[in-house]
Amino acid sequence: MTQLSSGGQRAWTMTPVTRQFAMGLAALLLAIVAFHQGLTRMVEWWLEREEYSHGILIPFIAAYLVWQRWNALAAVQPRYRFVGALIAAAGVIFATAGELATLYQPIQYGFLLIFYGVTIAIVGVNGFRKIWAGMLFLIFMLPLPEFFYRNLSAELQLLSSALGVAVIRLFGISVNLQGNVIDLGVYRLQVVDACSGLRYLFPLMSLGFLCGVMFRAPLWQRALVFLSAIPITVFMNSFRIGVIGVLVEYWGPQMAEGFLHDFEGWIVFMACTALLVGEVWLLNAVFGNGTPFRRVFGLEMTHRPVTPAMYW
């Protein structure tokens, strides 16, 4: 803002950038009010469903990724802002259709489009390119459509059951698999929805994307890190199911219940995380030409980013 004096009176006027930012913020607040039911439901899923519990952290991490790129964004002269208006309009249509159909996911996806559109309307297409990583990261806070979630969960249950049985047989234990039911003779274990691995897959893919963004390496290595989150999750979840089967065989069904069951899940997720970070370390060791790991993983800042206040 700038302060003007005329005839002994003071007045405040907004700079063009500040005005655009204020208008964009007003548009977002209006969208939040209009589509609050779908957004509230998304937050409830974060708090109630373990596979989406990481979603509450996504906006904060995305904001940090944008802040890291603020120097580059501040130097950009916004261009093609009208594209943002088109994207925001598409988001409004999408969210409104979800509102009329009483479907939460279209509302949530539509709101994200609105957010993208408003952002582009402020910083331009070229500015959006500077902060694409933080913007794209927001996708991981959205729940999957229920029909896709159910089909994916069912397929992962069958795959994890088959691989888990293979692990059990490695220990010389006789076992039979019927669908997603593991028959150990005396005991029968059912691989239910909670054991499909989705509670590992969604947060680990988010972490894989974050590692890929921070990893200062060629694109193919960064893509490999991100995509590897899928097989790591599947095989580690299957290994967990196999280990539970072995423990149940020797020590009884209590090994698959209560605190121990939850603790095993936590250990598996930490192991998945370690494998993902270890993959980054290995790629750097083989292709990094001796670059220190903390630098190649984006843990060192070469300069202090400017603050938003310096830009606005």
Backbone as numpy.savetxt, mean C-alpha at the origin, in Angstrom:
# Nx Ny Nz CAx CAy CAz Cx Cy Cz
0.49 35.03 0.51 -0.34 36.21 0.51 0.53 37.47 0.51
-0.02 38.57 0.00 0.69 39.84 0.00 -0.17 40.89 0.68
0.49 41.83 1.38 -0.22 42.89 2.09 -0.13 44.18 1.29
-1.27 44.83 1.06 -1.32 46.06 0.30 -1.84 47.19 1.19
-1.42 48.38 0.91 -1.89 49.53 1.67 -2.41 50.58 0.69
-3.63 51.03 0.88 -4.23 52.02 -0.01 -5.15 52.91 0.82
-4.83 54.21 0.85 -5.65 55.15 1.61 -5.61 54.89 3.09
-4.49 54.40 3.58 -4.37 54.15 5.00 -5.02 52.86 5.46
-5.61 52.09 4.52 -6.25 50.82 4.87 -5.40 49.67 4.35
-5.50 48.58 5.08 -4.73 47.39 4.71 -5.65 46.33 4.14
-5.13 45.63 3.14 -5.91 44.53 2.54 -4.97 43.37 2.25
-5.54 42.21 2.22 -4.75 41.00 1.95 -5.22 40.38 0.64
-4.28 40.04 -0.21 -4.61 39.36 -1.46 -3.80 38.09 -1.57
-4.38 37.08 -2.19 -3.72 35.80 -2.36 -2.88 35.79 -3.63
-1.74 35.12 -3.55 -0.97 34.86 -4.76 -1.71 33.82 -5.59
-1.46 33.73 -6.88 -2.16 32.72 -7.70 -1.99 31.29 -7.19
-0.77 30.95 -6.76 -0.53 29.59 -6.29 -1.33 29.31 -5.02
-1.33 30.29 -4.09 -2.08 30.12 -2.85 -3.57 30.00 -3.12
-4.06 30.79 -4.08 -5.48 30.72 -4.43 -5.85 29.35 -4.98
-4.99 28.84 -5.85 -5.26 27.51 -6.43 -5.22 26.43 -5.37
-4.27 26.57 -4.43 -4.19 25.60 -3.36 -5.44 25.65 -2.48
-5.91 26.86 -2.18 -7.10 27.02 -1.35 -8.33 26.45 -2.05
-8.45 26.68 -3.35 -9.58 26.15 -4.11 -9.52 24.62 -4.16
-8.31 24.07 -4.33 -8.17 22.62 -4.35 -8.53 22.01 -3.01
-8.09 22.64 -1.93 -8.41 22.15 -0.59 -9.92 22.20 -0.35
-10.55 23.27 -0.80 -12.00 23.38 -0.65 -12.73 22.28 -1.43
-12.23 21.98 -2.63 -12.84 20.92 -3.44 -12.71 19.56 -2.76
-11.55 19.31 -2.15 -11.34 18.04 -1.45 -12.25 17.93 -0.23
-12.38 19.02 0.52 -13.26 19.00 1.68 -14.71 18.76 1.27
-15.11 19.35 0.16 -16.46 19.13 -0.35 -16.65 17.68 -0.75
-15.64 17.08 -1.38 -15.72 15.67 -1.77 -15.79 14.76 -0.54
-15.04 15.10 0.49 -15.06 14.30 1.73 -16.45 14.32 2.35
-17.07 15.51 2.38 -18.42 15.62 2.94 -19.42 14.85 2.08
-19.29 14.97 0.76 -20.25 14.34 -0.15 -20.16 12.82 -0.12
-18.94 12.30 0.03 -18.75 10.84 -0.06 -18.21 10.28 1.26
-18.63 10.85 2.37 -18.07 10.46 3.66 -18.41 9.03 4.05
-19.54 8.50 3.57 -19.91 7.14 3.96 -18.90 6.11 3.45
-18.50 6.24 2.18 -17.52 5.32 1.63 -16.16 5.47 2.29
-15.77 6.71 2.60 -14.47 6.94 3.24 -14.48 6.45 4.68
-15.60 6.64 5.37 -15.71 6.13 6.74 -15.62 4.62 6.76
-16.26 3.98 5.78 -16.20 2.52 5.70 -14.78 2.04 5.45
-14.01 2.78 4.66 -12.63 2.41 4.40 -11.81 2.45 5.70
-12.01 3.49 6.49 -11.30 3.59 7.76 -11.71 2.46 8.69
-12.98 2.09 8.69 -13.44 0.97 9.51 -12.76 -0.33 9.10
-12.57 -0.54 7.80 -11.86 -1.73 7.34 -10.41 -1.72 7.83
-9.79 -0.56 7.83 -8.42 -0.47 8.35 -8.35 -0.94 9.81
-9.36 -0.58 10.57 -9.35 -0.86 12.01 -9.86 -2.26 12.35
-10.68 -2.84 11.46 -11.34 -4.10 11.79 -10.76 -5.31 11.08
-10.21 -5.13 9.89 -9.75 -6.28 9.10 -8.23 -6.25 9.00
-7.61 -7.35 9.43 -6.15 -7.38 9.54 -5.46 -7.20 8.20
-6.05 -7.70 7.14 -5.40 -7.58 5.83 -5.31 -6.13 5.35
-6.14 -5.25 5.93 -6.11 -3.83 5.55 -5.60 -2.94 6.66
-5.09 -3.52 7.73 -4.68 -2.72 8.90 -3.52 -1.78 8.59
-2.74 -2.11 7.54 -1.63 -1.23 7.16 -2.13 0.07 6.52
-3.39 0.08 6.10 -3.92 1.23 5.36 -3.84 2.53 6.12
-3.91 2.47 7.44 -3.91 3.70 8.22 -2.56 4.42 8.14
-1.49 3.69 7.79 -0.16 4.29 7.68 0.12 4.86 6.29
-0.63 4.40 5.30 -0.33 4.75 3.91 -0.35 6.26 3.66
-1.37 7.01 4.10 -1.37 8.46 3.81 -0.15 9.17 4.40
0.30 8.76 5.58 1.44 9.42 6.21 2.74 9.12 5.44
2.90 7.87 5.01 4.09 7.51 4.24 4.08 8.21 2.89
2.89 8.27 2.26 2.76 8.98 0.98 3.12 10.45 1.13
2.69 11.06 2.22 3.02 12.47 2.46 4.53 12.65 2.61
5.19 11.70 3.25 6.64 11.79 3.40 7.34 11.67 2.05
6.84 10.77 1.19 7.45 10.61 -0.13 7.28 11.89 -0.96
6.14 12.55 -0.83 5.94 13.81 -1.54 6.87 14.88 -0.98
6.99 14.94 0.34 7.85 15.93 0.98 9.30 15.78 0.53
9.74 14.53 0.34 11.10 14.30 -0.13 11.36 14.92 -1.50
10.29 15.04 -2.30 10.44 15.55 -3.66 10.05 17.02 -3.76
9.93 17.71 -2.64 9.42 19.08 -2.68 10.37 20.03 -3.39
11.66 19.81 -3.29 12.61 20.66 -4.02 12.33 20.63 -5.52
12.18 19.41 -6.05 11.92 19.26 -7.48 10.57 19.85 -7.85
9.58 19.66 -6.99 8.24 20.19 -7.27 8.23 21.71 -7.26
8.98 22.31 -6.34 8.99 23.78 -6.22 9.61 24.44 -7.44
10.46 23.71 -8.16 11.13 24.28 -9.33 10.31 24.14 -10.61
9.15 23.49 -10.52 8.35 23.21 -11.72 7.36 24.33 -11.98
7.23 24.69 -13.23 6.18 25.61 -13.66 4.99 24.76 -14.13
3.88 24.78 -13.39 2.76 23.87 -13.70 2.27 24.01 -15.14
2.01 22.86 -15.77 1.50 22.84 -17.15 0.38 21.81 -17.24
-0.53 22.04 -18.18 -1.64 21.12 -18.47 -2.50 20.86 -17.23
-2.82 21.92 -16.50 -3.65 21.77 -15.31 -5.07 21.30 -15.64
-5.53 21.59 -16.85 -6.89 21.22 -17.22 -7.11 19.70 -17.15
-6.01 18.93 -17.30 -6.12 17.47 -17.20 -6.62 17.08 -15.81
-6.20 17.83 -14.80 -6.65 17.56 -13.45 -8.15 17.72 -13.30
-8.70 18.73 -13.94 -10.15 18.94 -13.87 -10.90 17.77 -14.51
-10.38 17.24 -15.61 -11.02 16.10 -16.27 -10.97 14.86 -15.39
-9.82 14.62 -14.76 -9.68 13.45 -13.88 -10.58 13.59 -12.67
-10.64 14.78 -12.09 -11.50 15.01 -10.93 -12.97 14.80 -11.31
-13.36 15.27 -12.49 -14.74 15.08 -12.94 -15.06 13.59 -13.10
-14.11 12.83 -13.65 -14.30 11.38 -13.78 -14.44 10.74 -12.41
-13.65 11.22 -11.44 -13.74 10.70 -10.09 -15.09 10.98 -9.45
-15.62 12.17 -9.68 -16.94 12.53 -9.15 -18.01 11.60 -9.73
-17.94 11.35 -11.04 -18.91 10.47 -11.69 -18.81 9.05 -11.11
-17.59 8.58 -10.94 -17.36 7.22 -10.44 -17.88 7.10 -9.01
-17.55 8.08 -8.17 -17.97 8.04 -6.78 -19.49 8.19 -6.66
-20.08 9.03 -7.50 -21.52 9.22 -7.47 -22.24 7.93 -7.88
-21.69 7.24 -8.87 -22.27 5.96 -9.28 -22.22 4.96 -8.13
-21.11 4.95 -7.39 -21.01 4.08 -6.23 -21.99 4.46 -5.14
-22.19 5.77 -4.96 -23.15 6.25 -3.96 -24.57 5.82 -4.31
-24.92 5.94 -5.59 -26.27 5.56 -6.02 -26.48 4.05 -5.93
-25.41 3.29 -6.18 -25.51 1.83 -6.13 -25.23 1.27 -4.74
-24.97 2.17 -3.78 -24.61 1.79 -2.41 -23.46 0.79 -2.37
-22.44 1.05 -3.18 -21.23 0.25 -3.21 -20.07 1.11 -2.72
-19.34 0.61 -1.75 -18.31 1.43 -1.13 -17.06 1.57 -1.99
-16.64 0.49 -2.65 -15.38 0.57 -3.38 -15.37 1.62 -4.50
-16.41 1.73 -5.33 -16.40 2.80 -6.33 -16.30 4.18 -5.71
-16.90 4.37 -4.54 -16.79 5.66 -3.86 -15.33 5.93 -3.48
-14.67 4.92 -2.94 -13.29 5.08 -2.49 -12.35 5.31 -3.67
-12.53 4.54 -4.74 -11.68 4.72 -5.92 -11.95 6.08 -6.57
-13.24 6.46 -6.59 -13.59 7.75 -7.17 -12.97 8.91 -6.39
-12.96 8.79 -5.06 -12.37 9.86 -4.26 -10.87 9.98 -4.54
-10.20 8.84 -4.72 -8.78 8.90 -5.03 -8.54 9.59 -6.37
-9.41 9.32 -7.34 -9.31 10.03 -8.63 -9.52 11.53 -8.44
-10.47 11.89 -7.59 -10.68 13.31 -7.30 -9.43 13.91 -6.70
-8.82 13.20 -5.78 -7.60 13.71 -5.14 -6.49 13.88 -6.16
-6.33 12.89 -7.05 -5.33 13.01 -8.10 -5.63 14.21 -9.00
-6.90 14.35 -9.37 -7.28 15.45 -10.27 -7.02 16.81 -9.65
-7.38 16.97 -8.38 -7.15 18.24 -7.70 -5.65 18.54 -7.61
-4.87 17.50 -7.32 -3.42 17.68 -7.23 -2.84 18.14 -8.57
-3.27 17.50 -9.66 -2.78 17.90 -10.98 -3.24 19.31 -11.33
-4.45 19.67 -10.92 -4.96 21.02 -11.19 -4.11 22.08 -10.48
-3.44 21.70 -9.40 -2.59 22.65 -8.66 -1.17 22.67 -9.19
-0.57 21.47 -9.35 0.86 21.40 -9.69 1.10 21.10 -11.16
0.05 20.78 -11.91 0.22 20.45 -13.32 0.64 19.01 -13.53
0.56 18.58 -14.77 0.96 17.21 -15.10 2.46 17.01 -14.84
3.25 18.00 -15.20 4.69 17.88 -14.99 5.05 17.88 -13.51
4.29 18.61 -12.70 4.51 18.58 -11.26 4.12 17.24 -10.66
3.03 16.67 -11.16 2.57 15.36 -10.67 3.62 14.29 -10.94
4.32 14.42 -12.06 5.36 13.45 -12.38 6.48 13.45 -11.35
6.70 14.59 -10.72 7.75 14.69 -9.72 7.38 13.97 -8.42
6.09 13.85 -8.16 5.65 13.25 -6.90 4.81 12.00 -7.15
5.00 11.36 -8.30 4.17 10.23 -8.69 4.24 9.09 -7.68
5.42 8.88 -7.08 5.58 7.74 -6.17 4.66 7.87 -4.96
4.68 9.04 -4.33 3.81 9.25 -3.18 2.34 9.17 -3.55
1.98 9.69 -4.71 0.59 9.66 -5.15 0.14 8.22 -5.44
0.97 7.49 -6.15 0.62 6.11 -6.50 0.56 5.22 -5.27
1.38 5.54 -4.27 1.40 4.74 -3.05 0.05 4.73 -2.35
-0.74 5.77 -2.56 -2.06 5.85 -1.93 -3.00 4.73 -2.38
-2.71 4.12 -3.51 -3.56 3.02 -3.98 -3.60 1.89 -2.97
-2.52 1.70 -2.23 -2.44 0.57 -1.30 -3.31 0.76 -0.06
-3.93 1.90 0.10 -4.83 2.08 1.23 -6.25 1.66 0.88
-6.52 1.37 -0.41 -7.87 1.04 -0.85 -8.14 -0.46 -0.73
-9.26 -0.84 -0.15 -9.65 -2.26 -0.13 -9.97 -2.76 -1.53
-9.74 -4.04 -1.76 -10.08 -4.64 -3.04 -11.59 -4.81 -3.17
-12.10 -4.82 -4.40 -13.51 -5.18 -4.59 -13.79 -6.55 -3.99
-14.93 -6.70 -3.34 -15.20 -7.90 -2.56 -15.17 -9.17 -3.43
-15.71 -9.10 -4.64 -15.72 -10.29 -5.49 -14.29 -10.71 -5.86
-13.41 -9.73 -6.11 -12.02 -10.05 -6.43 -11.30 -10.57 -5.20
-11.60 -9.99 -4.06 -10.99 -10.44 -2.81 -11.34 -11.90 -2.53
-12.61 -12.25 -2.69 -13.04 -13.63 -2.41 -12.39 -14.62 -3.35
-12.35 -14.30 -4.64 -11.73 -15.22 -5.60 -10.23 -15.37 -5.33
-9.57 -14.26 -5.05 -8.13 -14.32 -4.76 -7.87 -15.11 -3.49
-8.69 -14.90 -2.47 -8.52 -15.62 -1.21 -8.70 -17.12 -1.42
-9.71 -17.50 -2.20 -9.97 -18.92 -2.45 -8.81 -19.57 -3.19
-8.27 -18.88 -4.19 -7.14 -19.44 -4.94 -5.90 -19.58 -4.07
-5.66 -18.58 -3.24 -4.49 -18.64 -2.36 -4.65 -19.71 -1.29
-5.87 -19.94 -0.84 -6.11 -21.02 0.13 -5.70 -22.37 -0.46
-6.13 -22.62 -1.69 -5.82 -23.90 -2.33 -4.31 -24.03 -2.58
-3.70 -22.96 -3.07 -2.27 -23.01 -3.35 -1.46 -23.17 -2.07
-1.80 -22.41 -1.04 -1.07 -22.50 0.23 -1.26 -23.86 0.87
-2.47 -24.44 0.74 -2.72 -25.77 1.29 -1.83 -26.81 0.61
-1.76 -26.75 -0.73 -0.95 -27.72 -1.47 0.53 -27.60 -1.11
1.04 -26.38 -1.06 2.45 -26.20 -0.72 2.72 -26.54 0.74
1.76 -26.21 1.62 1.91 -26.55 3.04 1.98 -28.06 3.24
1.16 -28.81 2.52 1.20 -30.28 2.60 2.55 -30.80 2.12
3.11 -30.18 1.09 4.44 -30.58 0.61 5.49 -30.40 1.70
5.37 -29.32 2.47 6.30 -29.09 3.58 6.12 -30.17 4.65
4.87 -30.50 4.98 4.61 -31.53 5.98 5.20 -32.87 5.56
5.08 -33.21 4.29 5.60 -34.49 3.80 7.12 -34.55 3.83
7.77 -33.39 3.79 9.23 -33.37 3.91 9.69 -33.90 5.26
8.82 -33.84 6.26 9.14 -34.32 7.60 8.72 -35.78 7.79
8.33 -36.45 6.68 7.98 -37.85 6.75 6.65 -38.14 7.39
5.76 -37.15 7.39 4.45 -37.30 8.01 3.43 -37.65 6.93
2.62 -38.66 7.20 1.57 -39.05 6.27 0.42 -38.05 6.36
0.03 -37.48 5.23 -0.99 -36.45 5.22 -1.78 -36.53 3.93
-3.05 -36.16 4.02 -3.92 -36.17 2.85 -4.57 -34.79 2.72
-4.65 -34.32 1.48 -5.23 -33.01 1.22 -6.55 -33.15 0.48
-7.61 -32.56 1.03 -8.91 -32.54 0.38 -9.36 -31.08 0.26
-9.13 -30.49 -0.91 -9.45 -29.08 -1.09 -8.51 -28.23 -0.25
-9.07 -27.56 0.76 -8.23 -26.77 1.67 -8.25 -27.37 3.08
-8.57 -28.66 3.17 -8.57 -29.38 4.45 -7.37 -30.34 4.47
-6.51 -30.17 5.46 -5.32 -31.00 5.62 -5.63 -32.08 6.65
-5.66 -33.32 6.19 -6.02 -34.45 7.05 -4.75 -35.15 7.52
-4.49 -35.03 8.83 -3.31 -35.67 9.42 -3.64 -37.01 10.06
-4.87 -37.48 9.84 -5.29 -38.74 10.45 -6.06 -38.48 11.73
-5.33 -38.20 12.80 -5.97 -37.90 14.08 -6.57 -36.50 14.07
-5.88 -35.57 13.43 -6.32 -34.18 13.39 -6.58 -33.75 11.95
-7.49 -32.78 11.81 -7.76 -32.19 10.50 -7.65 -30.67 10.63
-6.86 -30.09 9.75 -6.67 -28.64 9.74 -7.34 -28.05 8.51
-8.09 -27.00 8.71 -8.71 -26.31 7.58 -8.02 -24.98 7.36
-7.60 -24.75 6.12 -6.97 -23.48 5.75 -8.10 -22.51 5.40
-8.48 -21.69 6.36 -9.61 -20.78 6.19 -9.15 -19.48 5.53
-10.09 -18.55 5.36 -9.78 -17.27 4.71 -8.63 -16.55 5.40
-8.61 -16.60 6.73 -7.57 -15.88 7.48 -6.18 -16.45 7.22
-6.12 -17.68 6.74 -4.82 -18.32 6.48 -4.44 -18.30 5.01
-5.19 -17.56 4.20 -4.90 -17.52 2.76 -3.61 -16.77 2.44
-3.18 -15.91 3.36 -1.96 -15.15 3.15 -2.20 -13.71 2.75
-3.48 -13.32 2.58 -3.76 -11.94 2.17 -3.37 -10.93 3.24
-3.42 -11.34 4.50 -3.03 -10.42 5.57 -1.52 -10.14 5.54
-0.78 -11.00 4.84 0.65 -10.73 4.60 0.86 -10.05 3.24
0.08 -10.48 2.26 0.31 -10.03 0.88 0.09 -8.53 0.73
-1.03 -8.01 1.24 -1.33 -6.59 1.04 -0.29 -5.68 1.68
0.02 -5.85 2.98 1.05 -4.97 3.55 2.44 -5.19 2.96
2.75 -6.45 2.58 4.08 -6.71 2.03 4.22 -6.11 0.63
3.15 -6.09 -0.15 3.22 -5.43 -1.45 3.40 -3.92 -1.28
2.75 -3.36 -0.27 2.97 -1.94 0.03 4.42 -1.69 0.39
4.97 -2.57 1.22 6.37 -2.44 1.62 7.30 -2.66 0.43
6.93 -3.61 -0.45 7.72 -3.85 -1.65 7.75 -2.66 -2.58
6.61 -1.99 -2.71 6.55 -0.77 -3.53 7.43 0.31 -2.91
7.35 0.45 -1.59 8.16 1.46 -0.91 9.64 1.17 -1.08
10.02 -0.10 -0.96 11.43 -0.47 -1.17 11.86 -0.17 -2.60
10.96 -0.47 -3.56 11.28 -0.20 -4.95 11.47 1.28 -5.23
10.68 2.12 -4.56 10.79 3.56 -4.75 12.09 4.08 -4.14
12.43 3.60 -2.96 13.61 4.11 -2.25 14.91 3.51 -2.79
14.81 2.37 -3.45 15.98 1.67 -3.98 16.53 2.43 -5.18
17.71 2.97 -5.04 18.33 3.73 -6.13 19.09 2.78 -7.05
18.34 2.23 -7.99 18.88 1.19 -8.87 18.11 1.25 -10.18
18.55 0.50 -11.21 17.81 0.45 -12.48 16.38 -0.02 -12.28
15.52 0.35 -13.21 14.09 0.08 -13.09 13.81 -1.41 -12.93
14.54 -2.27 -13.65 14.23 -3.70 -13.59 14.49 -4.26 -12.19
15.48 -3.73 -11.49 15.74 -4.20 -10.13 14.64 -3.73 -9.18
14.20 -2.51 -9.36 13.15 -1.97 -8.50 11.83 -2.71 -8.73
11.53 -3.00 -9.99 10.32 -3.76 -10.30 10.40 -5.18 -9.73
11.60 -5.77 -9.80 11.79 -7.11 -9.26 11.52 -7.14 -7.77
12.00 -6.14 -7.05 11.78 -6.06 -5.61 10.29 -5.99 -5.30
9.59 -5.14 -6.04 8.15 -4.99 -5.80 7.39 -6.28 -6.10
7.63 -6.86 -7.27 6.88 -8.06 -7.68 7.24 -9.28 -6.84
8.46 -9.31 -6.31 8.87 -10.47 -5.51 8.10 -10.58 -4.22
7.40 -9.52 -3.82 6.59 -9.59 -2.60 5.52 -10.68 -2.73
5.06 -10.94 -3.95 4.00 -11.93 -4.14 4.50 -13.36 -3.88
5.56 -13.84 -4.57 6.01 -15.20 -4.27 6.56 -15.35 -2.85
7.19 -14.31 -2.32 7.68 -14.40 -0.94 6.51 -14.65 0.01
5.43 -13.92 -0.18 4.26 -14.10 0.69 3.67 -15.49 0.55
3.50 -15.95 -0.68 2.87 -17.25 -0.92 3.70 -18.37 -0.30
5.00 -18.36 -0.54 5.83 -19.47 -0.05 6.02 -19.41 1.46
6.14 -18.22 2.03 6.30 -18.12 3.47 5.01 -18.48 4.20
3.87 -18.11 3.64 2.59 -18.50 4.25 2.39 -20.00 4.15
2.78 -20.59 3.02 2.69 -22.04 2.87 3.62 -22.75 3.86
4.81 -22.21 4.02 5.75 -22.77 4.99 5.17 -22.72 6.40
4.50 -21.62 6.73 3.86 -21.49 8.04 2.80 -22.56 8.23
1.97 -22.77 7.20 0.94 -23.80 7.30 1.56 -25.17 7.48
2.65 -25.44 6.75 3.34 -26.72 6.89 3.92 -26.91 8.28
4.53 -25.87 8.82 5.11 -25.97 10.16 4.02 -26.20 11.20
2.88 -25.50 11.05 1.77 -25.72 11.97 1.30 -27.16 11.91
1.23 -27.72 10.69 0.84 -29.12 10.56 1.80 -30.06 11.27
3.09 -29.79 11.16 4.09 -30.61 11.84 3.94 -30.48 13.36
3.77 -29.27 13.85 3.62 -29.04 15.29 2.36 -29.72 15.83
1.27 -29.65 15.06 0.03 -30.29 15.48 0.20 -31.81 15.52
0.93 -32.36 14.58 1.16 -33.80 14.53 1.87 -34.30 15.79
2.82 -33.51 16.28 3.63 -33.98 17.41 3.14 -33.45 18.77
2.50 -32.28 18.80 2.15 -31.68 20.09 0.67 -31.34 20.23
-0.15 -31.68 19.25 -1.58 -31.51 19.41 -2.14 -30.25 18.78
-3.48 -30.15 18.71 -4.15 -29.05 18.00 -3.97 -27.68 18.66
-3.55 -27.65 19.94 -3.35 -26.36 20.58 -2.24 -25.55 19.91
-1.40 -26.21 19.13 -0.33 -25.51 18.41 -0.88 -24.66 17.26
-2.13 -24.87 16.90 -2.75 -24.11 15.81 -3.81 -23.15 16.32
-3.78 -22.84 17.62 -4.82 -22.01 18.21 -4.21 -20.92 19.08
-5.01 -19.90 19.35 -4.68 -18.89 20.35 -3.45 -18.06 20.05
-2.77 -17.69 21.13 -1.64 -16.77 21.03 -0.53 -17.34 20.15
-0.26 -18.64 20.30 0.83 -19.24 19.53 0.57 -19.12 18.04
-0.66 -19.31 17.63 -1.02 -19.19 16.21 -0.76 -17.77 15.72
-1.19 -16.78 16.51 -0.98 -15.38 16.12 0.50 -15.01 16.13
1.24 -15.55 17.10 2.67 -15.25 17.19 3.41 -15.82 15.98
3.01 -17.01 15.55 3.63 -17.60 14.36 3.39 -16.72 13.14
2.18 -16.15 13.04 1.88 -15.25 11.93 2.76 -14.01 11.95
2.98 -13.46 13.14 3.84 -12.28 13.26 5.27 -12.61 12.85
5.76 -13.77 13.27 7.12 -14.19 12.92 7.26 -14.33 11.40
6.24 -14.91 10.77 6.28 -15.10 9.31 6.33 -13.76 8.59
5.53 -12.79 9.05 5.55 -11.48 8.39 6.91 -10.81 8.56
7.51 -10.90 9.73 8.83 -10.32 9.94 9.86 -11.01 9.05
9.70 -12.33 8.87 10.61 -13.06 7.98 10.44 -12.61 6.53
9.19 -12.37 6.12 8.93 -11.86 4.77 9.59 -10.51 4.57
9.48 -9.65 5.57 10.11 -8.33 5.49 11.62 -8.44 5.38
12.18 -9.34 6.18 13.63 -9.54 6.15 14.08 -10.05 4.78
13.30 -10.94 4.18 13.64 -11.46 2.85 13.60 -10.35 1.81
12.62 -9.46 1.93 12.49 -8.36 0.97 13.68 -7.41 1.07
14.03 -7.04 2.30 15.17 -6.15 2.49 16.47 -6.87 2.09
16.54 -8.17 2.40 17.71 -8.95 2.01 17.88 -9.02 0.49
16.76 -9.04 -0.22 16.82 -9.04 -1.68 17.43 -7.74 -2.19
17.02 -6.61 -1.58 17.60 -5.32 -1.96 19.10 -5.32 -1.70
19.49 -5.84 -0.54 20.92 -5.90 -0.19 21.69 -6.76 -1.20
21.10 -7.90 -1.58 21.77 -8.80 -2.52 21.92 -8.16 -3.89
20.87 -7.51 -4.37 20.95 -6.84 -5.67 22.00 -5.74 -5.64
22.07 -5.03 -4.53 23.09 -3.99 -4.42 24.49 -4.57 -4.36
24.63 -5.72 -3.67 25.93 -6.35 -3.56 26.43 -6.87 -4.90
25.50 -7.34 -5.75 25.88 -7.92 -7.04 26.03 -6.84 -8.11
25.12 -5.86 -8.12 25.10 -4.88 -9.21 25.41 -3.45 -8.76
25.65 -3.25 -7.47 25.76 -1.88 -6.96 27.13 -1.26 -7.03
28.13 -1.97 -7.50 29.49 -1.42 -7.66 30.05 -0.84 -6.35
29.75 -1.53 -5.26 30.32 -1.12 -3.98 29.65 0.06 -3.32
28.50 0.50 -3.80 27.79 1.62 -3.18 27.28 1.21 -1.81
27.50 2.03 -0.77 27.01 1.68 0.57 25.50 1.43 0.57
25.09 0.43 1.33 23.68 0.03 1.33 22.79 1.17 1.79
23.20 1.93 2.81 22.35 3.00 3.32 22.11 4.08 2.27
23.07 4.25 1.37 22.91 5.27 0.32 22.05 4.75 -0.82
22.29 3.52 -1.22 21.54 2.98 -2.35 20.08 2.72 -1.97
19.80 2.60 -0.67 18.44 2.36 -0.22 17.74 3.66 0.16
18.36 4.79 -0.16 17.72 6.07 0.07 17.66 6.48 1.51
18.59 6.00 2.34 18.58 6.33 3.75 19.43 7.54 4.07
20.08 8.12 3.05 20.86 9.34 3.24 20.28 10.44 2.36
20.17 11.64 2.92 19.70 12.79 2.16 20.90 13.64 1.76
21.00 13.94 0.50 22.12 14.75 0.03 21.87 16.23 0.26
20.62 16.62 0.48 20.30 18.01 0.76 19.01 18.05 1.54
18.77 19.16 2.20 17.55 19.32 2.99 16.43 19.81 2.08
15.32 19.07 2.03 14.20 19.52 1.21 13.63 20.82 1.74
13.13 21.65 0.84 12.48 22.88 1.28 11.16 22.52 1.93
10.65 23.40 2.75 9.38 23.17 3.41 8.25 23.65 2.51
7.02 23.15 2.73 5.90 23.63 1.93 5.72 25.13 2.02
5.99 25.72 3.19 5.80 27.16 3.36 6.72 27.96 2.43
7.90 27.40 2.17 8.84 28.09 1.28 8.32 28.10 -0.16
7.52 27.09 -0.49 6.97 27.01 -1.85 5.74 27.89 -1.99
4.84 27.79 -1.01 3.58 28.52 -1.12 3.76 29.98 -0.76
